[in-house]
Coordinates of C-alpha atoms in Angstrom, one line a residue:
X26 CA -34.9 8.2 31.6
X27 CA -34.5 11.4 29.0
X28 CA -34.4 13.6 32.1
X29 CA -31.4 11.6 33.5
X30 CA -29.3 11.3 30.2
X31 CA -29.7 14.7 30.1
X32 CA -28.4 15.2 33.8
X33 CA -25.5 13.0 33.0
X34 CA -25.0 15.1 29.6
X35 CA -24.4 18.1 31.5
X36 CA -22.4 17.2 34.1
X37 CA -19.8 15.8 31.1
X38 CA -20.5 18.9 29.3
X39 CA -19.1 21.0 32.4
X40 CA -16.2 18.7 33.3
X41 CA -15.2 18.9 29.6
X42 CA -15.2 22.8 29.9
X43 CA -13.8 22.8 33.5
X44 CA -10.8 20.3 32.9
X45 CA -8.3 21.3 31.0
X46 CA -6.1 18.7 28.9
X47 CA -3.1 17.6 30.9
X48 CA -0.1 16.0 30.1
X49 CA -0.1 11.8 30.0
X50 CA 2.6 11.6 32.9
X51 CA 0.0 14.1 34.9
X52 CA -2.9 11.4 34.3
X53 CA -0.9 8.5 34.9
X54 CA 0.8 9.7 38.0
X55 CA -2.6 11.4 39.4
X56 CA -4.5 8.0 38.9
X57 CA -2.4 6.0 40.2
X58 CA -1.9 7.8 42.9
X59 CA -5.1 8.2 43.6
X60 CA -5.7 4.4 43.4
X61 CA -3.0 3.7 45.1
X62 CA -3.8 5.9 48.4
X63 CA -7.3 4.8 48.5
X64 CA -6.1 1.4 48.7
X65 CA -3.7 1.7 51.6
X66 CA -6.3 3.7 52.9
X67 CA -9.0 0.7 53.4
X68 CA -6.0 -1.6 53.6
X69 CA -4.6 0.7 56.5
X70 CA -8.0 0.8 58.5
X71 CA -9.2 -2.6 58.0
X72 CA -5.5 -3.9 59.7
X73 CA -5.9 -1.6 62.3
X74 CA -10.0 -2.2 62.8
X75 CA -8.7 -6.0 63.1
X76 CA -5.9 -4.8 65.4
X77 CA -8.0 -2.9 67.5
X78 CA -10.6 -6.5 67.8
X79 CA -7.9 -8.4 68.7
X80 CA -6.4 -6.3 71.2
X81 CA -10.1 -6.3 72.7
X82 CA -10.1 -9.6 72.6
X83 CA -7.1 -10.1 74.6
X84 CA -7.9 -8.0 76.9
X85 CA -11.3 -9.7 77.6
X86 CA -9.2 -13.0 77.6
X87 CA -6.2 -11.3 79.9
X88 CA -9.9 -10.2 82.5
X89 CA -11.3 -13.7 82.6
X90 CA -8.0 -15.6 83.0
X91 CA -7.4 -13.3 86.0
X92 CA -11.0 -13.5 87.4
X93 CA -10.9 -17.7 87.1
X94 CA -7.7 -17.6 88.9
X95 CA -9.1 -15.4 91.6
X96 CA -12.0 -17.5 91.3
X97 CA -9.9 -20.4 92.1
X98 CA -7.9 -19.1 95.1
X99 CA -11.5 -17.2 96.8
X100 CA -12.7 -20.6 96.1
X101 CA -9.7 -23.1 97.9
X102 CA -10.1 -20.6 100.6
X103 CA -13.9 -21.0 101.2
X104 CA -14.2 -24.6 100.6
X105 CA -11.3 -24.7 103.5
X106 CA -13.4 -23.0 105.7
X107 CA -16.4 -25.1 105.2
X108 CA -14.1 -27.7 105.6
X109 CA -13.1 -26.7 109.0
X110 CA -17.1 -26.2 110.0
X111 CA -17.9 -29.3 108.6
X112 CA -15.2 -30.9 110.7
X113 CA -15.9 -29.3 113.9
X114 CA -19.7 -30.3 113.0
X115 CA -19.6 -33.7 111.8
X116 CA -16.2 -35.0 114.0
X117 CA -17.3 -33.0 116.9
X118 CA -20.4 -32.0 117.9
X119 CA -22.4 -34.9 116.4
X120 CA -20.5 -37.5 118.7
X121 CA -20.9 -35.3 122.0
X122 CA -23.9 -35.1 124.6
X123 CA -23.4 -31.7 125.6
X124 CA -24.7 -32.4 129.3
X125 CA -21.6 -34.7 130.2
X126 CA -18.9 -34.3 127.3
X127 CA -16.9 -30.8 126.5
X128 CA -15.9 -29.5 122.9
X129 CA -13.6 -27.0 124.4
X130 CA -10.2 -29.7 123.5
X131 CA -11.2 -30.3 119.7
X132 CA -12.6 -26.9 119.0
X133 CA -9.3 -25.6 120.5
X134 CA -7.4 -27.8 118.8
X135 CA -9.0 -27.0 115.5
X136 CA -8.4 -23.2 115.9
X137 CA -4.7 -23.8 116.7
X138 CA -4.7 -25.6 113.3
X139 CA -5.9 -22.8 111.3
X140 CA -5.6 -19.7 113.3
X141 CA -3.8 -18.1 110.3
X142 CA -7.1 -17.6 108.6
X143 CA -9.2 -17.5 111.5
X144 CA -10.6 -15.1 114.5
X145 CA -13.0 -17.3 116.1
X146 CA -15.0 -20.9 116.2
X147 CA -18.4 -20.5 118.6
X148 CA -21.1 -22.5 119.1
X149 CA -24.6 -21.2 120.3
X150 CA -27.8 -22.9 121.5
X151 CA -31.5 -22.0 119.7
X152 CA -31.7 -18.8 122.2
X153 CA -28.3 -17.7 121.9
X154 CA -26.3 -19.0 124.8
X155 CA -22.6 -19.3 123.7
X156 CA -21.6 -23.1 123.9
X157 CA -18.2 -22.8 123.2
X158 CA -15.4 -20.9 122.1
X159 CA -11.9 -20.9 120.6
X160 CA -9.6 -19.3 121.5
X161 CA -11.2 -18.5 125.0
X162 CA -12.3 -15.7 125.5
X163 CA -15.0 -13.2 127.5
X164 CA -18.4 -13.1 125.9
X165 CA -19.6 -8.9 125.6
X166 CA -22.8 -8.4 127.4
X167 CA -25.8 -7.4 125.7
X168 CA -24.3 -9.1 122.4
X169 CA -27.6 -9.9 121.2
X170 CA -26.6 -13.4 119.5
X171 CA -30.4 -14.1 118.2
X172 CA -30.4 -10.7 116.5
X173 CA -27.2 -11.0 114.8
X174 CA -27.7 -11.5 111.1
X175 CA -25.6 -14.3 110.2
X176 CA -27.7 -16.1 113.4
X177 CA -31.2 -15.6 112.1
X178 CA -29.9 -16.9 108.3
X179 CA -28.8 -20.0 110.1
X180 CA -32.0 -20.3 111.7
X181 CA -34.3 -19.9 108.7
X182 CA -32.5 -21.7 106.3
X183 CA -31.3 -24.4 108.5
X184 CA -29.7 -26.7 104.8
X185 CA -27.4 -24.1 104.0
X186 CA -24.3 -22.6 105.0
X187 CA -24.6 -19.1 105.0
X188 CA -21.3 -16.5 104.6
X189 CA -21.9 -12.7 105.9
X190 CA -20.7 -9.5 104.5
X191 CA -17.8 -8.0 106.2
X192 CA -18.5 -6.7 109.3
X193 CA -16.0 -5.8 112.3
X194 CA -16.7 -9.0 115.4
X195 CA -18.6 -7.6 118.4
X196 CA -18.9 -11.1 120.1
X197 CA -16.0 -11.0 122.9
X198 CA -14.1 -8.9 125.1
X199 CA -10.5 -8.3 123.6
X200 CA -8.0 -8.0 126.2
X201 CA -5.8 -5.6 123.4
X202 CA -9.1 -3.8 122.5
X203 CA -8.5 -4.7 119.1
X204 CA -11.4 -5.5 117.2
X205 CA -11.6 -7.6 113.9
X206 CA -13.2 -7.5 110.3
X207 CA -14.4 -10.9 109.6
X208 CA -16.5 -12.9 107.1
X209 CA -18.7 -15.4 109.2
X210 CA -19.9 -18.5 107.8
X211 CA -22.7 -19.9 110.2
X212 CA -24.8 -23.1 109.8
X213 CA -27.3 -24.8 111.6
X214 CA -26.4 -27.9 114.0
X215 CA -27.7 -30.3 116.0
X216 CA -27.3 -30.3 119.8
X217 CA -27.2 -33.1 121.6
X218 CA -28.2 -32.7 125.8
X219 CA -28.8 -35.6 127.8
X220 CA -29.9 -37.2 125.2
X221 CA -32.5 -34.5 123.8
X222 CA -32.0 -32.8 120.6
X223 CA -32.0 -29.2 120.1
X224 CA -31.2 -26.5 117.2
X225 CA -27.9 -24.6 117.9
X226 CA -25.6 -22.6 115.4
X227 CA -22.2 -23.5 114.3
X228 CA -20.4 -19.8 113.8
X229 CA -16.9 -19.3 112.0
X230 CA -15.3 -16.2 111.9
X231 CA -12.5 -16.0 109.0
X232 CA -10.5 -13.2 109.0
X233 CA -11.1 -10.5 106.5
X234 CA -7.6 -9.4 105.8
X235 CA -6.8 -13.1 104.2
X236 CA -9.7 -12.4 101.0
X237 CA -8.4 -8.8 101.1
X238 CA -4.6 -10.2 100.7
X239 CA -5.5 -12.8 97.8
X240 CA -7.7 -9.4 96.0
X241 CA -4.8 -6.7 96.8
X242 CA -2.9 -9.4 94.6
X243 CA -5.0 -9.2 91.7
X244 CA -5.1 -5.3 92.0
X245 CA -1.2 -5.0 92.2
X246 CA -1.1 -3.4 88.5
X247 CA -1.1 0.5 89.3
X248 CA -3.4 1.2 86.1
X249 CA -7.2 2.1 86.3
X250 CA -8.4 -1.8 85.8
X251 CA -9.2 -3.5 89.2
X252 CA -11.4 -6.2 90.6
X253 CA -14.0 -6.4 93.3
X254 CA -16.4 -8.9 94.7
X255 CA -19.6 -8.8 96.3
X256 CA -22.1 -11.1 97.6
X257 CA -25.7 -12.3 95.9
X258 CA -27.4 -9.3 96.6
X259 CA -25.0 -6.7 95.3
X260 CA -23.5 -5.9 98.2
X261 CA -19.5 -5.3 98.1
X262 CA -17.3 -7.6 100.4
X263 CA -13.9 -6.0 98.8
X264 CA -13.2 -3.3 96.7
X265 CA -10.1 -1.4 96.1
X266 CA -11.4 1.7 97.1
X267 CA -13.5 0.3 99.7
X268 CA -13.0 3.2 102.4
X269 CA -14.1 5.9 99.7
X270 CA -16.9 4.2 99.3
X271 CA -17.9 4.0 102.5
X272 CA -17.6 7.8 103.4
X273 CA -19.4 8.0 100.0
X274 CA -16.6 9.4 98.1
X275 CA -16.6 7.2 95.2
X276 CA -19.5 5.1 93.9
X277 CA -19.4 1.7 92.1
X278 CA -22.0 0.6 89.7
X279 CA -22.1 -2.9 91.6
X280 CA -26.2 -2.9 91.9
X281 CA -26.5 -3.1 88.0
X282 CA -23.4 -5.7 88.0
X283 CA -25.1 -8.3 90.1
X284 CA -27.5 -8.4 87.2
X285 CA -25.1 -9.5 85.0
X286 CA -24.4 -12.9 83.7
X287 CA -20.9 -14.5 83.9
X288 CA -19.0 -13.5 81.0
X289 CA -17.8 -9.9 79.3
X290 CA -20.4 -7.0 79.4
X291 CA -19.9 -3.5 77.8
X292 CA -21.5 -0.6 80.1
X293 CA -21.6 3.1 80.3
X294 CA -21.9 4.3 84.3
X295 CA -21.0 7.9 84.9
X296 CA -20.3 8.8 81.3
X297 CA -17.5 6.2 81.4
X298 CA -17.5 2.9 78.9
X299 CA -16.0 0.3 80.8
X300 CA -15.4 -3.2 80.2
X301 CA -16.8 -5.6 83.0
X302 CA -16.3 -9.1 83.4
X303 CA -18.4 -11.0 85.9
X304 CA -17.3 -14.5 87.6
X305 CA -20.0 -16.1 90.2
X306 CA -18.0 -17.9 93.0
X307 CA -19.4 -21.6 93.4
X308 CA -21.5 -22.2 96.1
X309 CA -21.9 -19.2 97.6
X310 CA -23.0 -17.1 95.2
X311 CA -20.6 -14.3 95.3
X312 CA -19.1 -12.4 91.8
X313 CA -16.3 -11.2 91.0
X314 CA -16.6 -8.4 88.8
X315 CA -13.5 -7.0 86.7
X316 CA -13.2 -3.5 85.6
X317 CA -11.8 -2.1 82.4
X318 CA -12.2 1.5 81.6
X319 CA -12.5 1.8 77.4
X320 CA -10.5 4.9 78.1
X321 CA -7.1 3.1 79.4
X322 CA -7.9 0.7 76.6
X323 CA -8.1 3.4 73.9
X324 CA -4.7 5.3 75.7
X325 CA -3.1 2.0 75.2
X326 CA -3.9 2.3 71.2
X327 CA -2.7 5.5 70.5
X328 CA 1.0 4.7 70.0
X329 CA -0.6 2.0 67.7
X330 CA -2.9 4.6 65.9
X331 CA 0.1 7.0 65.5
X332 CA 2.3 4.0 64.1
X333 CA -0.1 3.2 61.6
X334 CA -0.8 7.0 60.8
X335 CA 3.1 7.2 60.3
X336 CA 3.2 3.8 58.5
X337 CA 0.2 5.1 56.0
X338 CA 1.9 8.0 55.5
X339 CA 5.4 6.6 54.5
X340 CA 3.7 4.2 52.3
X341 CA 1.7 6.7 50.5
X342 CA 4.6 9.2 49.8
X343 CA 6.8 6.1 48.2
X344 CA 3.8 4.7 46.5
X345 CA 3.7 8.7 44.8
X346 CA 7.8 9.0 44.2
X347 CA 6.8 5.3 42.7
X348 CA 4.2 6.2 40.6
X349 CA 5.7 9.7 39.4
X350 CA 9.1 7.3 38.0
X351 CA 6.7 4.9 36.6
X352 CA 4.8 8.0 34.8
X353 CA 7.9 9.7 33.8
X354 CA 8.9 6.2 32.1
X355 CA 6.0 5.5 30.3
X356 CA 5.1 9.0 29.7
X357 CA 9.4 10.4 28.3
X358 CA 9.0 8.6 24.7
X359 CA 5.7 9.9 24.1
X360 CA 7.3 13.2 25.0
X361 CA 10.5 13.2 22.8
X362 CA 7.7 12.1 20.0
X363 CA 5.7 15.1 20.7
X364 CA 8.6 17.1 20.4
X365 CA 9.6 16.0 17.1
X366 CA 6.3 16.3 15.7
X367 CA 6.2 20.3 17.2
X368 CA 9.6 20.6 15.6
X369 CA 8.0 19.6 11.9
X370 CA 4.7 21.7 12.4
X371 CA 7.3 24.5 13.6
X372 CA 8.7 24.1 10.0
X373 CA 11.6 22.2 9.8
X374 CA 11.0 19.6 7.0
X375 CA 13.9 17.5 8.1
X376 CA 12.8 17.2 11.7
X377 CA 14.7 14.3 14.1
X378 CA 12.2 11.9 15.0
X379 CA 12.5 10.4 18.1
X380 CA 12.3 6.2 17.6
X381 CA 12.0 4.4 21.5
X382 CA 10.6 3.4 24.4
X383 CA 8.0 0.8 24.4
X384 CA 7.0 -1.2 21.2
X385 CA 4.0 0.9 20.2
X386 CA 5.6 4.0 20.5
X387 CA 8.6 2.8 18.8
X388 CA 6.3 1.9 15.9
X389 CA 4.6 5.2 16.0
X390 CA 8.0 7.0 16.1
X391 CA 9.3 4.7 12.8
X392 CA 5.9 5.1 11.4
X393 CA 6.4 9.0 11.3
X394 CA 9.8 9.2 10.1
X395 CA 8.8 7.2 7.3
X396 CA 5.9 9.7 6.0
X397 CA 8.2 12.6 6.5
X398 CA 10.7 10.7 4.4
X399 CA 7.9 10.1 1.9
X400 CA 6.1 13.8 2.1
X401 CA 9.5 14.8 1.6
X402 CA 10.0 12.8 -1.4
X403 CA 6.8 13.8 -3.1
X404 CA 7.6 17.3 -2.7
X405 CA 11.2 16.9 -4.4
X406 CA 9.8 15.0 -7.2
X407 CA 7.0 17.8 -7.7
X408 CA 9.7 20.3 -7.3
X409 CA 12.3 18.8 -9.7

C-alpha cells in the first residue's frame, strides 16, 4: 500500500514540475474540449456500429426475401410438373391395358398443353423398352434406358419422384440435330398388359432454359451478389457462371453450402468473407444458396464511413469555436480582475478595479475595491 502511495506521489510530483500553470480560459477551453470530442467520439461510433448492424440486417432480410420468392416460383414450377406426371400417371396409364388400349392421344395431348416448359413425356417398361412418346419422335440406338441415371433412381426408390441434374437429352433422334438441356423427373408406375402387372418408368423431361429464365431474373442486378441452386448432394443445377465452372475456371464453395442449414451463414472461402443464405426447396430437396461478398457490403459503407468522418469532424470543430466563446466568457472578468490587481502590485495606489461578469466575480471585484479604498485610508490617516 506505502509502495503505491508512493508511486502515485511521484507521478504528481512530476506533473506538478512538467505542467506549467495556464491560464483559466486555457483550462476551461482544453477540458471541455477534450470532453466534448471524446463524447462525439463514442457517440459517433456507437451510431455508426448500429448503422453498420442495421444495414447488415437489411441486407440478410433483402437475401431471404429474394431466396423465398425464388423459392416460390422454383416451387410453382415443380409442383406443375409433378402435376403433369401425376396426371399422365393417375388419368392415363392407370385406366389403360397396354395390350389393347394406346396412350399415344392423351400423352400427346398433354405435351401440347404444356410444351412451353417441356421437351419430352416417355414411358418405359422394367427393361427399358420405350412405351410411348410425345411429341413423336425416333428413339437413338444403343440409348441404354436401364443405365440411365434418373431410370435406375426410379427403380430403386419406387415411392418417390426423383428430379435429375441437368444434363443435355440423348433419348431421340432430332430431325434439326438440336439437342436439349433438361431436368427429368422420373417415377415409378404401374403397367398394366393383358391384364398382368409390370414395373415401368414414367419420364418427364422439363426444359432447362425455363429454371435458368426464373434464376437469370434473380441475378439481373450487375453487382457481385448472385444466387445458385443445387440439388441434395451439392451438386449445382444453375449457377451464374455455370460454363466457368465447368471448364474449371471459377470454383464455388457449394460442397460446404449443402451443409448448411436454412437461414444466414457467415463464411470465409478463398480469402473472401461472404454472406450466404440458404433456402431448401420443398420436396425435392434442392437449396438455393445466396451470395454476398462482405467486400461489396463494406464498398457500399464507405460513402457512409466518410459522412460520419465529415459529420464528426464538423461537429468537433463547432463544439471547440463553442467551447473557446464559452471560455473566453467565463474566463474575460476574471481577466480584467487580474489586471487590476497587476496594476496595484505594479504601484499605482489608485488602481481601476474592474466590477463584472458573473456574481462571484463581481463580489470579488467590489470586495477588492473596497480594501484598496480602506488600505488607502489607513495610510492617509497614518500619514496626516
Amino acid at each position: 500500500m506505502k509502495t503505491i502511495e508512493k508511486f502515485y506521489r511521484k507521478i504528481a510530483e512530476y506533473l506538478a514540475n512538467r505542467v506549467k500553470p495556464q491560464t483559466i480560459q486555457f483550462t476551461i477551453s482544453v477540458s471541455f474540449t477534450i470532453i466534448s470530442v471524446c463524447s462525439m467520439g463514442i457517440l459517433g461510433v456507437t451510431l455508426y456500429n448500429r448503422f453498420v448492424n442495421r444495414m447488415e440486417d437489411m441486407t440478410i432480410e433483402s437475401s431471404e426475401q429474394l431466396l423465398n420468392q425464388t423459392a416460390i416460383n422454383l416451387e410453382t414450377y415443380l409442383r406443375n410438373m409433378r402435376r403433369i406426371s401425376d396426371a399422365m400417371y393417375y388419368s392415363v396409364i392407370k385406366d389403360k391395358d397396354l395390350a389393347v388400349d394406346s396412350v399415344d392421344e392423351e400423352m400427346n395431348l398433354l405435351y401440347e398443353a404444356n410444351k412451353d416448359n417441356l421437351i419430352s413425356i416417355a414411358c418405359y417398361t422394367n427393361d427399358g423398352k420405350l412405351v410411348a412418346a410425345a411429341p413423336v419422335t425416333n428413339e437413338k440406338d444403343n440409348s441404354d434406358i436401364v443405365g440411365q441415371e434418373w431410370f435406375v433412381n426410379a427403380v430403386d426408390q419406387m415411392e418417390n419422384l426423383h428430379f435429375s441434374t441437368p444434363h443435355v437429352q440423348n433419348l431421340f433422334d432430332n430431325a434439326a440435330y438440336r439437342y436439349y438441356w433438361v431436368v427429368s423427373l422420373s417415377r415409378a408406375v404401374e403397367l398394366t398388359s393383358n391384364g398382368n402387372s409390370t414395373l415401368g418408368v414414367l419420364l418427364v423431361d422439363m426444359n432447362y432454359s425455363s429454371i435458368e429464365q426464373l434464376f437469370n431474373k434473380a441475378n439481373t442486378d450487375n453487382s457481385s451478389e448472385y444466387v445458385y441452386l443445387m440439388d441434395s448432394d451439392g451438386e449445382i443445377i444453375y449457377h451464374p457462371k455455370q460454363k466457368l465452372i465447368y471448364t474449371n475456371l471459377y470454383e464455388e464453395n457449394n460442397l460446404e453450402a449443402v451443409h448448411y442449414d436454412d437461414g444466414s451463414h457467415q463464411e470465409i472461402f478463398q480469402g473472401e468473407k461472404r454472406l450466404i443464405t440458404v433456402k431448401t426447396v420443398s420436396y425435392t430437396g434442392w437449396k438455393i444458396v445466396s451470395v454476398v461478398p462482405m467486400s461489396a457490403f463494406n464498398m457500399g459503407l464507405y460513402g457512409t464511413r466518410m459522412f460520419v468522418i465529415m459529420l464528426m469532424a464538423l461537429s468537433m470543430l463547432m463544439i471547440i469555436i463553442i467551447n473557446q466563446l464559452v471560455s473566453a466568457r467565463i474566463a474575460k472578468p476574471l481577466q480584467r480582475l487580474n489586471e487590476s490587481v497587476k496594476e496595484w502590485e505594479a504601484g499605482n495606489l489608485n488602481p481601476t478595479i474592474y466590477v463584472g461578469g458573473s456574481l462571484e466575480v463581481e463580489h470579488l471585484g467590489k470586495t477588492l475595491r473596497s480594501t484598496v479604498e480602506q488600505i488607502n485610508q489607513l495610510m492617509h490617516d497614518i500619514l496626516y
